Amino acid sequence: MDSNFNDISVAFYVSETDNGTVGTVHSYSSKDGTPARLAEIAGHLATIGGMEQPTDAPQVRFACGEWHGAAAKRLFVEAVKLKPGEDGSPRPLELPDSRTEQTIKVESRGEGVYEIVAENVAEGERSRAGAIGKAIAKLAQLDFDEERNLVTFPCKSNHDALLGLLLVRAQNLRQVLREEEMQAGRGVLSAPGSNEEQA
């Protein structure tokens, strides 16, 4: 439900097209302004998630050519939360930890590998890098090297904007999972085409 626009139902469907695997922002609502709102949400997906818009339709794809379904799902939820006219921007790859005085950073190591680093760790305090890394990996269903705190995209491509978004959400993993349970209980729109499925 898009609480920022007349409570219309919106969905994010994945399909194979001439432009590769794309996600389409869709609604069956006929309320005035719906097409513009769908286009705006697609624009937010590109802005805050680093996705591409291959056509004028409300569609997006990952520049790497692969589809990261779990990450796309969470990105879609964040895009719908932005109000009409609100300027979405990529999240930083560095944030203060919500539970300690530590600063958590996500540093690219190239080829889709990111190291989670904790700074300002007090003496005797445990680094939060491992916990945040695990949470990011769980949210996006990515590989995680616990010894080196490395999160890896299987496509071996960098996704900086996406990691910035996941970093914010990883700090409160339980809340994210609760939100997903609530969304699952609200029902699912039927796909507009037989060859499409929800992200």
GROMACS .gro file of C-alpha atoms in nm:
model
  199
    1MET     CA    1   0.000   0.000   0.000
    2ASP     CA    2   0.131   0.342  -0.095
    3SER     CA    3   0.033   0.548   0.209
    4ASN     CA    4   0.190   0.853   0.046
    5PHE     CA    5  -0.044   0.841  -0.255
    6ASN     CA    6  -0.414   0.768  -0.196
    7ASP     CA    7  -0.335   0.427  -0.038
    8ILE     CA    8  -0.319   0.265  -0.381
    9SER     CA    9  -0.175  -0.085  -0.410
   10VAL     CA   10   0.158  -0.097  -0.592
   11ALA     CA   11   0.371  -0.396  -0.687
   12PHE     CA   12   0.713  -0.465  -0.830
   13TYR     CA   13   0.722  -0.737  -1.096
   14VAL     CA   14   1.023  -0.903  -1.255
   15SER     CA   15   1.021  -1.002  -1.621
   16GLU     CA   16   1.253  -1.086  -1.908
   17THR     CA   17   1.246  -0.825  -2.186
   18ASP     CA   18   1.457  -0.710  -2.480
   19ASN     CA   19   1.636  -0.493  -2.222
   20GLY     CA   20   1.724  -0.795  -2.009
   21THR     CA   21   1.576  -0.868  -1.665
   22VAL     CA   22   1.376  -0.568  -1.549
   23GLY     CA   23   1.153  -0.477  -1.258
   24THR     CA   24   0.828  -0.298  -1.340
   25VAL     CA   25   0.644  -0.078  -1.091
   26HIS     CA   26   0.276  -0.159  -1.143
   27SER     CA   27  -0.068  -0.073  -1.007
   28TYR     CA   28  -0.424  -0.155  -1.109
   29SER     CA   29  -0.543   0.175  -0.962
   30SER     CA   30  -0.720   0.417  -1.197
   31LYS     CA   31  -0.689   0.716  -0.965
   32ASP     CA   32  -0.566   1.040  -1.118
   33GLY     CA   33  -0.190   1.076  -1.104
   34THR     CA   34  -0.116   0.704  -1.067
   35PRO     CA   35   0.106   0.676  -1.380
   36ALA     CA   36   0.312   0.973  -1.261
   37ARG     CA   37   0.345   0.821  -0.915
   38LEU     CA   38   0.464   0.488  -1.061
   39ALA     CA   39   0.721   0.672  -1.271
   40GLU     CA   40   0.836   0.860  -0.961
   41ILE     CA   41   0.882   0.537  -0.765
   42ALA     CA   42   1.085   0.391  -1.053
   43GLY     CA   43   1.297   0.706  -1.045
   44HIS     CA   44   1.358   0.659  -0.673
   45LEU     CA   45   1.468   0.300  -0.737
   46ALA     CA   46   1.729   0.435  -0.976
   47THR     CA   47   1.839   0.716  -0.746
   48ILE     CA   48   1.861   0.547  -0.407
   49GLY     CA   49   1.946   0.201  -0.539
   50GLY     CA   50   2.177   0.278  -0.828
   51MET     CA   51   1.953   0.104  -1.082
   52GLU     CA   52   1.911   0.196  -1.449
   53GLN     CA   53   1.594   0.298  -1.634
   54PRO     CA   54   1.616   0.139  -1.981
   55THR     CA   55   1.294   0.294  -2.116
   56ASP     CA   56   1.040   0.565  -2.042
   57ALA     CA   57   0.820   0.302  -1.877
   58PRO     CA   58   0.831   0.266  -1.496
   59GLN     CA   59   1.097  -0.003  -1.526
   60VAL     CA   60   1.443  -0.049  -1.377
   61ARG     CA   61   1.729  -0.296  -1.401
   62PHE     CA   62   2.066  -0.354  -1.238
   63ALA     CA   63   2.361  -0.234  -1.444
   64CYS     CA   64   2.541  -0.564  -1.380
   65GLY     CA   65   2.280  -0.746  -1.589
   66GLU     CA   66   2.178  -0.982  -1.309
   67TRP     CA   67   1.877  -0.959  -1.079
   68HIS     CA   68   1.925  -0.932  -0.702
   69GLY     CA   69   1.575  -1.015  -0.588
   70ALA     CA   70   1.605  -0.981  -0.210
   71ALA     CA   71   1.787  -0.648  -0.236
   72ALA     CA   72   1.541  -0.522  -0.499
   73LYS     CA   73   1.248  -0.607  -0.272
   74ARG     CA   74   1.388  -0.399   0.012
   75LEU     CA   75   1.481  -0.118  -0.223
   76PHE     CA   76   1.123  -0.109  -0.355
   77VAL     CA   77   0.982  -0.077  -0.002
   78GLU     CA   78   1.213   0.218   0.067
   79ALA     CA   79   1.124   0.386  -0.263
   80VAL     CA   80   0.750   0.370  -0.188
   81LYS     CA   81   0.812   0.531   0.152
   82LEU     CA   82   0.933   0.849  -0.019
   83LYS     CA   83   0.657   1.108  -0.051
   84PRO     CA   84   0.553   1.258  -0.387
   85GLY     CA   85   0.799   1.531  -0.474
   86GLU     CA   86   1.049   1.416  -0.213
   87ASP     CA   87   1.405   1.410  -0.342
   88GLY     CA   88   1.556   1.067  -0.284
   89SER     CA   89   1.934   1.045  -0.271
   90PRO     CA   90   2.186   0.762  -0.224
   91ARG     CA   91   2.262   0.677   0.138
   92PRO     CA   92   2.618   0.721   0.267
   93LEU     CA   93   2.847   0.422   0.310
   94GLU     CA   94   2.923   0.535   0.665
   95LEU     CA   95   2.686   0.566   0.961
   96PRO     CA   96   2.704   0.593   1.341
   97ASP     CA   97   2.604   0.264   1.500
   98SER     CA   98   2.261   0.278   1.664
   99ARG     CA   99   2.372   0.077   1.970
  100THR     CA  100   2.726   0.198   2.043
  101GLU     CA  101   2.958   0.493   1.981
  102GLN     CA  102   3.114   0.306   1.688
  103THR     CA  103   3.110   0.425   1.328
  104ILE     CA  104   3.026   0.156   1.074
  105LYS     CA  105   3.173   0.187   0.726
  106VAL     CA  106   3.123  -0.013   0.408
  107GLU     CA  107   3.439  -0.007   0.196
  108SER     CA  108   3.451  -0.141  -0.159
  109ARG     CA  109   3.727  -0.389  -0.236
  110GLY     CA  110   3.630  -0.415  -0.602
  111GLU     CA  111   3.447  -0.681  -0.806
  112GLY     CA  112   3.138  -0.673  -0.584
  113VAL     CA  113   3.327  -0.729  -0.257
  114TYR     CA  114   3.264  -0.496   0.037
  115GLU     CA  115   3.436  -0.494   0.374
  116ILE     CA  116   3.236  -0.391   0.680
  117VAL     CA  117   3.457  -0.188   0.913
  118ALA     CA  118   3.392  -0.057   1.264
  119GLU     CA  119   3.578   0.250   1.391
  120ASN     CA  120   3.589   0.409   1.737
  121VAL     CA  121   3.555   0.071   1.907
  122ALA     CA  122   3.600   0.131   2.280
  123GLU     CA  123   3.849  -0.073   2.478
  124GLY     CA  124   3.690  -0.399   2.586
  125GLU     CA  125   3.397  -0.346   2.350
  126ARG     CA  126   3.315  -0.587   2.072
  127SER     CA  127   3.323  -0.459   1.717
  128ARG     CA  128   2.980  -0.435   1.558
  129ALA     CA  129   3.120  -0.491   1.207
  130GLY     CA  130   3.048  -0.864   1.209
  131ALA     CA  131   2.687  -0.826   1.323
  132ILE     CA  132   2.616  -0.554   1.068
  133GLY     CA  133   2.784  -0.757   0.794
  134LYS     CA  134   2.571  -1.061   0.875
  135ALA     CA  135   2.257  -0.848   0.872
  136ILE     CA  136   2.342  -0.698   0.532
  137ALA     CA  137   2.409  -1.045   0.393
  138LYS     CA  138   2.079  -1.173   0.532
  139LEU     CA  139   1.878  -0.879   0.396
  140ALA     CA  140   2.015  -0.917   0.043
  141GLN     CA  141   2.091  -1.291   0.049
  142LEU     CA  142   2.460  -1.233  -0.017
  143ASP     CA  143   2.771  -1.432   0.071
  144PHE     CA  144   2.945  -1.328   0.394
  145ASP     CA  145   3.300  -1.406   0.505
  146GLU     CA  146   3.284  -1.389   0.886
  147GLU     CA  147   3.661  -1.394   0.935
  148ARG     CA  148   3.722  -1.086   0.720
  149ASN     CA  149   3.376  -0.923   0.741
  150LEU     CA  150   3.334  -0.931   0.364
  151VAL     CA  151   3.000  -0.913   0.184
  152THR     CA  152   3.008  -1.030  -0.179
  153PHE     CA  153   2.772  -0.988  -0.472
  154PRO     CA  154   2.777  -1.299  -0.695
  155CYS     CA  155   2.771  -1.080  -1.007
  156LYS     CA  156   3.115  -0.942  -0.911
  157SER     CA  157   2.994  -0.588  -0.982
  158ASN     CA  158   2.990  -0.293  -0.745
  159HIS     CA  159   2.658  -0.176  -0.600
  160ASP     CA  160   2.756   0.119  -0.379
  161ALA     CA  161   2.413   0.285  -0.362
  162LEU     CA  162   2.247  -0.045  -0.277
  163LEU     CA  163   2.499  -0.111   0.002
  164GLY     CA  164   2.430   0.233   0.148
  165LEU     CA  165   2.061   0.149   0.171
  166LEU     CA  166   2.125  -0.196   0.319
  167LEU     CA  167   2.361  -0.047   0.579
  168VAL     CA  168   2.079   0.169   0.714
  169ARG     CA  169   1.834  -0.121   0.731
  170ALA     CA  170   2.089  -0.366   0.875
  171GLN     CA  171   2.111  -0.171   1.199
  172ASN     CA  172   1.761  -0.280   1.291
  173LEU     CA  173   1.717  -0.618   1.128
  174ARG     CA  174   1.434  -0.728   1.358
  175GLN     CA  175   1.222  -0.428   1.262
  176VAL     CA  176   1.278  -0.500   0.892
  177LEU     CA  177   1.166  -0.860   0.936
  178ARG     CA  178   0.858  -0.749   1.132
  179GLU     CA  179   0.765  -0.506   0.852
  180GLU     CA  180   0.796  -0.788   0.600
  181GLU     CA  181   0.564  -1.008   0.803
  182MET     CA  182   0.305  -0.729   0.814
  183GLN     CA  183   0.332  -0.673   0.439
  184ALA     CA  184   0.293  -1.045   0.370
  185GLY     CA  185  -0.034  -1.044   0.562
  186ARG     CA  186  -0.185  -0.775   0.339
  187GLY     CA  187  -0.215  -0.995   0.032
  188VAL     CA  188  -0.042  -0.998  -0.305
  189LEU     CA  189  -0.143  -0.842  -0.636
  190SER     CA  190  -0.178  -1.090  -0.921
  191ALA     CA  191   0.087  -1.043  -1.188
  192PRO     CA  192  -0.022  -0.853  -1.501
  193GLY     CA  193   0.150  -1.113  -1.722
  194SER     CA  194   0.199  -1.486  -1.693
  195ASN     CA  195   0.576  -1.457  -1.745
  196GLU     CA  196   0.623  -1.216  -1.457
  197GLU     CA  197   0.671  -1.264  -1.088
  198GLN     CA  198   0.707  -1.036  -0.791
  199ALA     CA  199   1.055  -0.936  -0.681
   0.00000   0.00000   0.00000
